[in-house]
XYZ file of C-alpha atoms in Angstrom:
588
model
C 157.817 70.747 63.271
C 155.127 72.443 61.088
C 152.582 69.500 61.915
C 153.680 70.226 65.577
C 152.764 73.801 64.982
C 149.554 73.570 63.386
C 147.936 71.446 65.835
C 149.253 73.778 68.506
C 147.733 76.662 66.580
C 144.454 74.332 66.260
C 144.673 73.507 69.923
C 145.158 77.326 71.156
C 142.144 78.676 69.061
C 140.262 75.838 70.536
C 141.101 76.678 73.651
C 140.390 80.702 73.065
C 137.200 80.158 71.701
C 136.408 77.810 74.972
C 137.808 80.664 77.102
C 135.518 82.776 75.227
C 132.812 81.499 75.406
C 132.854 80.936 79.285
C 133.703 84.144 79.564
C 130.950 85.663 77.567
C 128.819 82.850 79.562
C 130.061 84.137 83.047
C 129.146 87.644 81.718
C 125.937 86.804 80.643
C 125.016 85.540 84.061
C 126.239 88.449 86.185
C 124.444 90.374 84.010
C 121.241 88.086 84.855
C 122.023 87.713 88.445
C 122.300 91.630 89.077
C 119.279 92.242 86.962
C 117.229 89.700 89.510
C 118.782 91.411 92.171
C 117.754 94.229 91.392
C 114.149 93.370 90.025
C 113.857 91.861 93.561
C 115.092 94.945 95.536
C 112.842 97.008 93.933
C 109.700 94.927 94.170
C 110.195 94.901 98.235
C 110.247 98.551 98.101
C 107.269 98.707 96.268
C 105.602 95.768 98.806
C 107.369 97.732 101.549
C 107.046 101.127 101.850
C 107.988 101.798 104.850
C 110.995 100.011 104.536
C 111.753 102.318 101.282
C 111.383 105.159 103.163
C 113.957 104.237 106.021
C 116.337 103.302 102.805
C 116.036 106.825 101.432
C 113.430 105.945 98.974
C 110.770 108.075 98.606
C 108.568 107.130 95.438
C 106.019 105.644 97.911
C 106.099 107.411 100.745
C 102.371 108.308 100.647
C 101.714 104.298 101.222
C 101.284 101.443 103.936
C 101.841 98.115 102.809
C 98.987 95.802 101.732
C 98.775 93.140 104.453
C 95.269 91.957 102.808
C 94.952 88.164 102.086
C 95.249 89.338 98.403
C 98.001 91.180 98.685
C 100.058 88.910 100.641
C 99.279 85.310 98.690
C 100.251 87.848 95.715
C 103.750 88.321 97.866
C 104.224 85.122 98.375
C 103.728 84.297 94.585
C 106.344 86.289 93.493
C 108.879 85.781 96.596
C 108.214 82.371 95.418
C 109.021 83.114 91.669
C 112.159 85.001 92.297
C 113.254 82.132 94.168
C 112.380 79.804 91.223
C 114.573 81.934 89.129
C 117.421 82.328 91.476
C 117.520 78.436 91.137
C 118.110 79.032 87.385
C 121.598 80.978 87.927
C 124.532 78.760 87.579
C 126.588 80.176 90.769
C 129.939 78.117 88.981
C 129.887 81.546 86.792
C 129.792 84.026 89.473
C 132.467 85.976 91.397
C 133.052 84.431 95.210
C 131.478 87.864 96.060
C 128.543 87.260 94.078
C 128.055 83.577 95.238
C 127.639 84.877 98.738
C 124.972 87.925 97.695
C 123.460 84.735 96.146
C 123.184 83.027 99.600
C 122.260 86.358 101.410
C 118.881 86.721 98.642
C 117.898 83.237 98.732
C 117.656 83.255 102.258
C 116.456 86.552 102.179
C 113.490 85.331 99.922
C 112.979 81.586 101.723
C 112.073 83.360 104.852
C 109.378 85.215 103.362
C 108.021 82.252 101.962
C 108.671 80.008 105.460
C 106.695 82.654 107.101
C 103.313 82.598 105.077
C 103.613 79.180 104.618
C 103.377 78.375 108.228
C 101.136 81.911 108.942
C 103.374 83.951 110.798
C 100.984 86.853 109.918
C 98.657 85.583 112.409
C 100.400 86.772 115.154
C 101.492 90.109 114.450
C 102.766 90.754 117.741
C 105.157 89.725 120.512
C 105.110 90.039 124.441
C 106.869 93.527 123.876
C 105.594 95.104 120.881
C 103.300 94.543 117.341
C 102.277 95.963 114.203
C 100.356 98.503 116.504
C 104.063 100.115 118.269
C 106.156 99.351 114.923
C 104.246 102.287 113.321
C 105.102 104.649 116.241
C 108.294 105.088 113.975
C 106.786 106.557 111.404
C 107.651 110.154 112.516
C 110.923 109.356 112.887
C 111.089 107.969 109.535
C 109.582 110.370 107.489
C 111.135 113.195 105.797
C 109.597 116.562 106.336
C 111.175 118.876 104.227
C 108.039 120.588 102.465
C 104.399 120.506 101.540
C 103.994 117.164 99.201
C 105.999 115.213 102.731
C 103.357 116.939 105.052
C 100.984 115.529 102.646
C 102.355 111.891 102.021
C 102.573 111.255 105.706
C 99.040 112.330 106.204
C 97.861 109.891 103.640
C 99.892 107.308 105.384
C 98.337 108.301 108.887
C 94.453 108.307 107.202
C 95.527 104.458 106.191
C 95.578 102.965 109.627
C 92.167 102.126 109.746
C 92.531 99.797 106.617
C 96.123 98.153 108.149
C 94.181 97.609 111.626
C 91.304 96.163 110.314
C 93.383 93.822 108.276
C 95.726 92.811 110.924
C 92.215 91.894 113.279
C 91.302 90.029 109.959
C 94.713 87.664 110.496
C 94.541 87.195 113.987
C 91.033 86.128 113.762
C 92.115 83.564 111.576
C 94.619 82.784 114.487
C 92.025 81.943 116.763
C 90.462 80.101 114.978
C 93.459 78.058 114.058
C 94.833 78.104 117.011
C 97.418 80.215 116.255
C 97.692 82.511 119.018
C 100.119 83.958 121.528
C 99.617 82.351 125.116
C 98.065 84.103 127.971
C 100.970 84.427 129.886
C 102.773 86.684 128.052
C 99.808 88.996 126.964
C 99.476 90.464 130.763
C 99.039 93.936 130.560
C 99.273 93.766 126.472
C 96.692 96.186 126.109
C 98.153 98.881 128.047
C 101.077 99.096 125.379
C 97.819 100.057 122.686
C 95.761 102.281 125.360
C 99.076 104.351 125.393
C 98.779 105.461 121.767
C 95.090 106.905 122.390
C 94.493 110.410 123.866
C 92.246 112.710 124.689
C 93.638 115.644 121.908
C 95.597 115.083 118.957
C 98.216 117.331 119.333
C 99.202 115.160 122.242
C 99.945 112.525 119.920
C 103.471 111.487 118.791
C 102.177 111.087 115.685
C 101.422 114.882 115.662
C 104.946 115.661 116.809
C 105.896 116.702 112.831
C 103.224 119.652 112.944
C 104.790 120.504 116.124
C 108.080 121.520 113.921
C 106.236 123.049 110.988
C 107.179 126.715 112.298
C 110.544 125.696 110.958
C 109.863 124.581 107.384
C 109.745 126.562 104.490
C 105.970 126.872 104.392
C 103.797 129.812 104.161
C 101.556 130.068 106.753
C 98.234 129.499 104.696
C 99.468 126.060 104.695
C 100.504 125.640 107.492
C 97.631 126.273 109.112
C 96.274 123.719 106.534
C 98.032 120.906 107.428
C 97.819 120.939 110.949
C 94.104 121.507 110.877
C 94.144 117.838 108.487
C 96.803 116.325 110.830
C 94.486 117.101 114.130
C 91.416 115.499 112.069
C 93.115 112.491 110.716
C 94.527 111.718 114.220
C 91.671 111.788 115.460
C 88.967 110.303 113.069
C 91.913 107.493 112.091
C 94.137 107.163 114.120
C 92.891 106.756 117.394
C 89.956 105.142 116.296
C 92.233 102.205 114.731
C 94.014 102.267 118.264
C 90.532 101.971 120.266
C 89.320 99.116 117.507
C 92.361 97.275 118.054
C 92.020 97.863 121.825
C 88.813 96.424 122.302
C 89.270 93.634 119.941
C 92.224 92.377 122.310
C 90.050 92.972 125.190
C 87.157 91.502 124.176
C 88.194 88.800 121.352
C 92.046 87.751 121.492
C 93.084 88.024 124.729
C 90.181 85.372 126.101
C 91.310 83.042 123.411
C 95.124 82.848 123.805
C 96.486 79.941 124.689
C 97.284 78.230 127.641
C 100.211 76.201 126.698
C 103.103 78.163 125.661
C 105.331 75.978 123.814
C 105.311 76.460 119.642
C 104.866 72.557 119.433
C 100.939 73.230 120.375
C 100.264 75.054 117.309
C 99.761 73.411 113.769
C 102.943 72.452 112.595
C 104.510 73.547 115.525
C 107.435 71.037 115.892
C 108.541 71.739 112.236
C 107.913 75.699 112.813
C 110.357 75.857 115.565
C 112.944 73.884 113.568
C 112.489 76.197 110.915
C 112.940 78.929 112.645
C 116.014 77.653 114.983
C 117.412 76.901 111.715
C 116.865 80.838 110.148
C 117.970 82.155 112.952
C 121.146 80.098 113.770
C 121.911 79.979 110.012
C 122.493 76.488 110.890
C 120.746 72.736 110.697
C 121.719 71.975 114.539
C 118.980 69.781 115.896
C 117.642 71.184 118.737
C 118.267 68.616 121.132
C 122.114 69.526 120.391
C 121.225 73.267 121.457
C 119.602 72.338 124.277
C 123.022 70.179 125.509
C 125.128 73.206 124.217
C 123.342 75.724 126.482
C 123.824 73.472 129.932
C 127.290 72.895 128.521
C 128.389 76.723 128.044
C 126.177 77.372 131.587
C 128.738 75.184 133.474
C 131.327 76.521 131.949
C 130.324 80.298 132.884
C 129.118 79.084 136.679
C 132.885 77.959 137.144
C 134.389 81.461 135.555
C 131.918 83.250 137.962
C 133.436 81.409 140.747
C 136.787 82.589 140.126
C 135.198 85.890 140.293
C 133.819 85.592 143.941
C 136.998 83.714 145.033
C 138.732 86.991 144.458
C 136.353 88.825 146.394
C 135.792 89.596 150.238
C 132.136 87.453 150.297
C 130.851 85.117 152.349
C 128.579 82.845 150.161
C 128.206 81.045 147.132
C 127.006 82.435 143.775
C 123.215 82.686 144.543
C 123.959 84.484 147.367
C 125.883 86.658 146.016
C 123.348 87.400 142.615
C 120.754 87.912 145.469
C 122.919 90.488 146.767
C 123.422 92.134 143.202
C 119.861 92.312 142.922
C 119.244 94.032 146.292
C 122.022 96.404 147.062
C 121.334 99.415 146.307
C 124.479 100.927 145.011
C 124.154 98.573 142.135
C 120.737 100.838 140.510
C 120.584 104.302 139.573
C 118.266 106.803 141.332
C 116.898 108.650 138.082
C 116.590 107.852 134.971
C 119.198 110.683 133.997
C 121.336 108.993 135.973
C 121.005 105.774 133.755
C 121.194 107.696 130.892
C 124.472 109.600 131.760
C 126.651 106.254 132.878
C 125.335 104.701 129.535
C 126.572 107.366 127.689
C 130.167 107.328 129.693
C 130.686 104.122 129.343
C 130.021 104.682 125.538
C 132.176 107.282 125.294
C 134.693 105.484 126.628
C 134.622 102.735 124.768
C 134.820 105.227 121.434
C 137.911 105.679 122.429
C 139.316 102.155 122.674
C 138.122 101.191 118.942
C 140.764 102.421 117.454
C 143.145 99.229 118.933
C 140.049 96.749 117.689
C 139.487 97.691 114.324
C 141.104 99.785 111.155
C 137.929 100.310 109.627
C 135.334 102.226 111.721
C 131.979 103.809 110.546
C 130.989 106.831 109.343
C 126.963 107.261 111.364
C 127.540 108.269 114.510
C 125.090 107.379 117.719
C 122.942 108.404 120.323
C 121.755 107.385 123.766
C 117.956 107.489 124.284
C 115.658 106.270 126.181
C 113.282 103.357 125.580
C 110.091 105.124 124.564
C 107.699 104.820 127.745
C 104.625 103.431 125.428
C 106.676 100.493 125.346
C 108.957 100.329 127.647
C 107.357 98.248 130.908
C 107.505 95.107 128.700
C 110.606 95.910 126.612
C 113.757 94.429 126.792
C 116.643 96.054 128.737
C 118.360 98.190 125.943
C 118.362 97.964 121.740
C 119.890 99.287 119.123
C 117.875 101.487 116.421
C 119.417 101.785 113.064
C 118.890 105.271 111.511
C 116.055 105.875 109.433
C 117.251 108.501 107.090
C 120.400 109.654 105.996
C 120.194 112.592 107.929
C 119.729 110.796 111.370
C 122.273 108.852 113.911
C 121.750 105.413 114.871
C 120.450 105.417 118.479
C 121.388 102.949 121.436
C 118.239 102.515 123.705
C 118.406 102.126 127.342
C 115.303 100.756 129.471
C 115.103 103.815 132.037
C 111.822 102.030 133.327
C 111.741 99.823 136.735
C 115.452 101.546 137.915
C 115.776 99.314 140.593
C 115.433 96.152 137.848
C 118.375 98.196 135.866
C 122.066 97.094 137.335
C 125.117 99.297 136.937
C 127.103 96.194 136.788
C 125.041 94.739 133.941
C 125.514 98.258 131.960
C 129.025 98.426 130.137
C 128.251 94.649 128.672
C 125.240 96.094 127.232
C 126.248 98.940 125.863
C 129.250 96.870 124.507
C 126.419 94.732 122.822
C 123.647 97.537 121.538
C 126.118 100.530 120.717
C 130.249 100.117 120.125
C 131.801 97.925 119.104
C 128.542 95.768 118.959
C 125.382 96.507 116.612
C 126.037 100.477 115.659
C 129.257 99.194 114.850
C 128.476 96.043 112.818
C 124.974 97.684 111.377
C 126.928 101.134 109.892
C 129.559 99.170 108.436
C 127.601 97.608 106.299
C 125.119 99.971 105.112
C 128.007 101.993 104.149
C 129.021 99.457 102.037
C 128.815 101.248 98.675
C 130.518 98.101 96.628
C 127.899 95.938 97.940
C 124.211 95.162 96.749
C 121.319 96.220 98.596
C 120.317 92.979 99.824
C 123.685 92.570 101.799
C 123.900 96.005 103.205
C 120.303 96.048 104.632
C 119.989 92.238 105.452
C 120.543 91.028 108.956
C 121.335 87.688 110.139
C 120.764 86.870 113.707
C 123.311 84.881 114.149
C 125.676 86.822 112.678
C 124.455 90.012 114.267
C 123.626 89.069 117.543
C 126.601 86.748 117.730
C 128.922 89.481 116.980
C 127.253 91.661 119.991
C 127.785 89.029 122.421
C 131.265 88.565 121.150
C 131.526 92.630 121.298
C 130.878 92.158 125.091
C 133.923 89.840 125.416
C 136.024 92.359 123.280
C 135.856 94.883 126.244
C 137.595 92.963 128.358
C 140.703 92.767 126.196
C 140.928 96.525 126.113
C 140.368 97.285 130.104
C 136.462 97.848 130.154
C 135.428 96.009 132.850
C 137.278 97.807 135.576
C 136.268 96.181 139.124
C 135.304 92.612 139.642
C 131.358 93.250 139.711
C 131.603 95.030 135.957
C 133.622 91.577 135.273
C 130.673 89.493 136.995
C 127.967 91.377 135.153
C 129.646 90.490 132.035
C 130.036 87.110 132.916
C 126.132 87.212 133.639
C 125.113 88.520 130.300
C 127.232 85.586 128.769
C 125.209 83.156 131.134
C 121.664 84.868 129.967
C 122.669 83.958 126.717
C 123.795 80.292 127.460
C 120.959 79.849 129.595
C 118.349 81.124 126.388
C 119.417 78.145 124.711
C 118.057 75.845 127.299
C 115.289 77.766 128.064
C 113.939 78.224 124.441
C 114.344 75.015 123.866
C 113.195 73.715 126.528
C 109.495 75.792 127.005
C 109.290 75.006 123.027
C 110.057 71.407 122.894
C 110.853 69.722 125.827
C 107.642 70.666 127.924
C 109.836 73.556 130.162
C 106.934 75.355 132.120
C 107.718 79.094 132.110
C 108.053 79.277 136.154
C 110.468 76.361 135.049
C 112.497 78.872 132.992
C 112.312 81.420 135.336
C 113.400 79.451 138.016
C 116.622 78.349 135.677
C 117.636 81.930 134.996
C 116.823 83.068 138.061
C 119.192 80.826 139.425
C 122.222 81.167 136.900
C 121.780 84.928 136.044
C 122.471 88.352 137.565
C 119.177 89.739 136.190
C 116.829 91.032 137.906
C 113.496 89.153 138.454
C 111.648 91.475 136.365
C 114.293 91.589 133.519
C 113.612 87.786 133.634
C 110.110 87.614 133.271
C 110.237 90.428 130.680
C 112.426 88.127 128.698
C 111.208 84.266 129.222
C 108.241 86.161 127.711
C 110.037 87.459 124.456
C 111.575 84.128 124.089
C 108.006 82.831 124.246
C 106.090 84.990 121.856
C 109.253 85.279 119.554
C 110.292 81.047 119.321
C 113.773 80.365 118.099
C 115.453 84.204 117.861
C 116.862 83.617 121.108
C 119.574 81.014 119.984
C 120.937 83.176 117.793
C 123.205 85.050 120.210
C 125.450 82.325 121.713
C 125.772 80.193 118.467
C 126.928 82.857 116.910
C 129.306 84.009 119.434
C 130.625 80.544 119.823
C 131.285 80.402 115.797
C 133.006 83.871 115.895
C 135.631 82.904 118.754
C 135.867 79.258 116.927
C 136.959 80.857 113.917
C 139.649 83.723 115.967
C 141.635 80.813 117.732
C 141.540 78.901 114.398
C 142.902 81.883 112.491
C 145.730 82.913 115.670
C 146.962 78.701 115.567
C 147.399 79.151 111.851
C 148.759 82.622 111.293
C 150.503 82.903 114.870
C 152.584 85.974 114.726
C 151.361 86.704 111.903
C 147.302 87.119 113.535
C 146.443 90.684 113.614
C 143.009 91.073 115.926
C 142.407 94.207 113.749
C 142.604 92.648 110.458
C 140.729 89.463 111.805
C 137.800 92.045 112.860
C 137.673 93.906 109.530
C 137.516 90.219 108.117
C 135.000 88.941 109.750
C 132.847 92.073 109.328
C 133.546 92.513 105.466
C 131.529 91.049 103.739
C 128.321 92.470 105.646
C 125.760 90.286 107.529
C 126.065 86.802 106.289
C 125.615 83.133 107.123
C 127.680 81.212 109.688
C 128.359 78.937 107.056
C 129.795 81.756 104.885
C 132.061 83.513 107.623
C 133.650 80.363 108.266
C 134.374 80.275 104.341
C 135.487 84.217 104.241
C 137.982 83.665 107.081
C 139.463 80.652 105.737
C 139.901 82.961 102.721
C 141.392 85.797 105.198
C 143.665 82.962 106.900
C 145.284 81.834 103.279
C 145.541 85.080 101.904
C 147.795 86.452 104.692
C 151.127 87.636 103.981
């Protein structure tokens, strides 16, 4: 018995040193792992200010990021060094929390180095905006609460010469590579730079801030000061970079885009668009399979719009009818107030049906706003702008230009999608996040983000939003834009699609209008890939709620599925399937 005892004593301390040391081990390496994280959160801030700004950060707000070829192979260095030493942390000693912030970075960091590697920064611009429009946000952005912010924005605004000239630099070396956006979405490009240039500064937006300085605690001497700098630097900077950038497209880039729109004609271009199917899906799904997928879901949705029409008084098939939706109009507001006010009802409304969706709902409220008209004859029909500051609301943007392109009937799906309980939604939830690292509260995965809008849009069906059978049909349309992107950008990208080809194919399956269809076979041109996003990840989301009601069955609670899926932030497909087999066995 003593024997017995002694090796069980022997055996035990064995076993508690062994416990130990793994347990010193696994606290060594969260200790390593949060100290990358963090090293690598705070070198993007420095690398982008901006960014830091919109995050609350302001310790370089008086900065533009350095886009030179210095600067960014020096980017890609380090992107490619924290990466490196992500490799080195043994993920077996982390927390299953912790494992998936380790996915969400190393993602995070491969697509910075994807991007350089096959020069994204060539084309900084799509059919519907660029560089050039991006920093239209800087007044929004900023915070103007006293002399040194005044002063830091200025600095930023006397820097656009420098960013413009380096940006011409990179798409130089696009056309001489080859590199370049195609003609047929750059119609009309220039207009969206022209719109930026004027004949005073104070007509500037970028001068709008000066406009409020009666209402900042600032003595007047200073005032005066800074708006006398502000009107100089707009116009000795600012519009100059405009009119250089101008004249360069005019004379320079647009004469040597392309001809051929797919991304196969560039250098690498095959592989490119793989890559970047396989960012933005979070999956490795060839894209022959995506192509198959789209005509699949598109038959699917053709026979559910059917069922629609059978239940209404019309004589015709589907086109016919579409062709009628596009024409009638009592379908189209008159004004753009009009627009504005049944976006913001049918918001309102749907406020009020969250509560049987979710139990966790955001803190940031929202906004309806217009798209801004520099932008806004080649934007898409509505988006959703995150806030900038802690101070601000997120905003949901409708397109007020082209009315008679806008469709009533189209309008609760998308505002289902942009605002509640699609991307304000989603988007606040996570930022608000306190428990989480930066890197999952301000990452966004397309899949997982634009999934969840489309499957947002479903949601308002189960709770009564779509109230007449043309509301129902519009919906049905948006899910058939969707399906139909994933033949379309496919197809123009690697099956030889023409874009009247594509055209023709929405034209034909969708409710859009013909404008909203050029406007976005164009995006889906200049932007390859981002357009799959929506419908895989809708299709993964619903996968994963019929797989969690067959298991739980009375047990399934739609409310606590929603809070599960949403979480654990903006993550990989891959990962929500994981976290909702989690939510599934953990069920009481």
């Amino acid at each position: 018995m003593k024997l017995v005892v002694s090796r069980l004593c022997i055996i035990l301390v064995l076993v508690g040193c062994s416990l130990g040391t793994y347990a010193k081990a696994s606290e060594d390496t969260e200790t390593a792992f949060n100290t990358l994280l963090d090293e690598i959160w705070q070198y993007e801030l420095s690398v982008q200010p901006v960014s830091a700004t919109g995050y609350g950060v302001h310790l370089f707000d008086d900065r533009l990021a350095d886009t030179s070829p210095a600067g960014l192979a020096a980017e890609d260095a380090q992107y490619r060094s924290f990466l490196a030493r992500l490799a080195t942390i043994n993920s077996a000693e982390l927390s299953r929390n912790e494992q998936i912030t380790l996915q969400v970075q190393r993602y995070r960091l491969q697509d910075y180095i994807d991007q350089y590697a096959f020069n994204a920064h060539f084309m900084p611009l799509t059919s519907e905006s660029g560089f050039h429009s991006s920093l239209a946000f800087l007044p929004a952005m900023t915070r103007f609460k006293g002399v040194e912010d005044y002063q830091n924005y200025l600095a930023r605004l006397a820097q656009f010469p420098r960013i413009f000239a380096e940006q011409i630099y990179w798409m130089r070396q696009g056309i001489a590579t080859g590199i370049v956006q195609p003609k047929a979405v750059l119609t009309g490009f220039e207009d969206s730079v022209k719109a930026f240039i004027f004949e005073k500064p104070q007509q500037s937006e970028f001068y709008q801030p000066f406009l409020q300085l009666d209402s900042v605690a600032i003595n007047a001497v200073e005032k005066n000061r800074l708006r006398s700098q502000a009107e100089q630097i707009i116009q000795d900077s600012v519009f100059v970079a405009y009119q250089d950038f101008y004249d360069f497209l005019l004379q320079e880039y647009l004469p040597a885009s392309k001809d051929n729109i797919a991304a196969t004609s560039w250098p690498k271009g095959l592989e490119y668009y793989q890559n970047r199917s396989n960012h933005y899906t979070t999956t490795t799904l060839p894209v022959e399979d995506i192509h198959q997928l789209g005509l699949s879901e598109v038959k699917r949705i053709r026979a559910e719009m059917q069922i629609v029409l059978d239940g209404l008084d019309f004589e015709g098939d589907i086109n016919q009818f579409i062709n009628f939706l596009r024409s009638d109009p009592r379908f189209y507001a008159k004004t753009p107030e009009e627009l504005l006010k049944q976006a913001s009802y049918i918001a309102k409304k749907m406020d009020a049906r969250l509560p049987q969706l979710f139990n966790i709902l955001p803190r940031i409220p929202y906004g309806v706003a217009p798209v801004p008209e520099s932008i806004a004859p080649k934007y898409t029909t509505g988006r959703y702008v995150a806030p900038t500051r802690d101070d601000q609301p997120g905003y949901y943007w409708v397109n007020t230009y082209a009315l008679d392109k806008r469709p009533l009937y189209a309008l609760t799906a998308l505002t289902l999608h942009e605002a509640v309980p699609g991307h304000h939604l989603q988007i606040s939830l996570a930022a608000e996040m306190q428990n989480l690292p930066n890197v999952r509260r301000y990452s966004y995965m397309s899949a997982f983000g634009e999934g969840w809008g489309l499957y947002a849009e479903y949601l308002g069906k189960e709770v009564g939003m779509y109230t007449n059978p043309y509301d129902e049909f519009g919906r049905l349309s948006y899910e058939m834009w969707r399906a139909c992107r994933l033949v379309v950008d496919t197809g123009m990208h690697v099956k030889g699609w023409s874009r009247e080809q594509a055209i023709e194919f929405m034209l034909e399956n969708t409710a859009l209008s013909e404008h909203n269809v050029k406007t976005e076979i164009d995006r889906y041109i200049s932007w390859p890939a981002q357009a799959l996003s929506y419908k895989i990840g809708e299709l993964s989301i619903k996968k994963l709620r019929l797989k969690a009601q067959e298991k739980l069955g009375e047990r399934f609670d739609l409310r606590a599925f929603h809070d599960a899926v949403l979480a654990y932030g903006s993550v990989p497909l891959s990962v929500l399937e994981t976290n909702i087999e989690h939510y599934i066995a953990n069920q009481p």
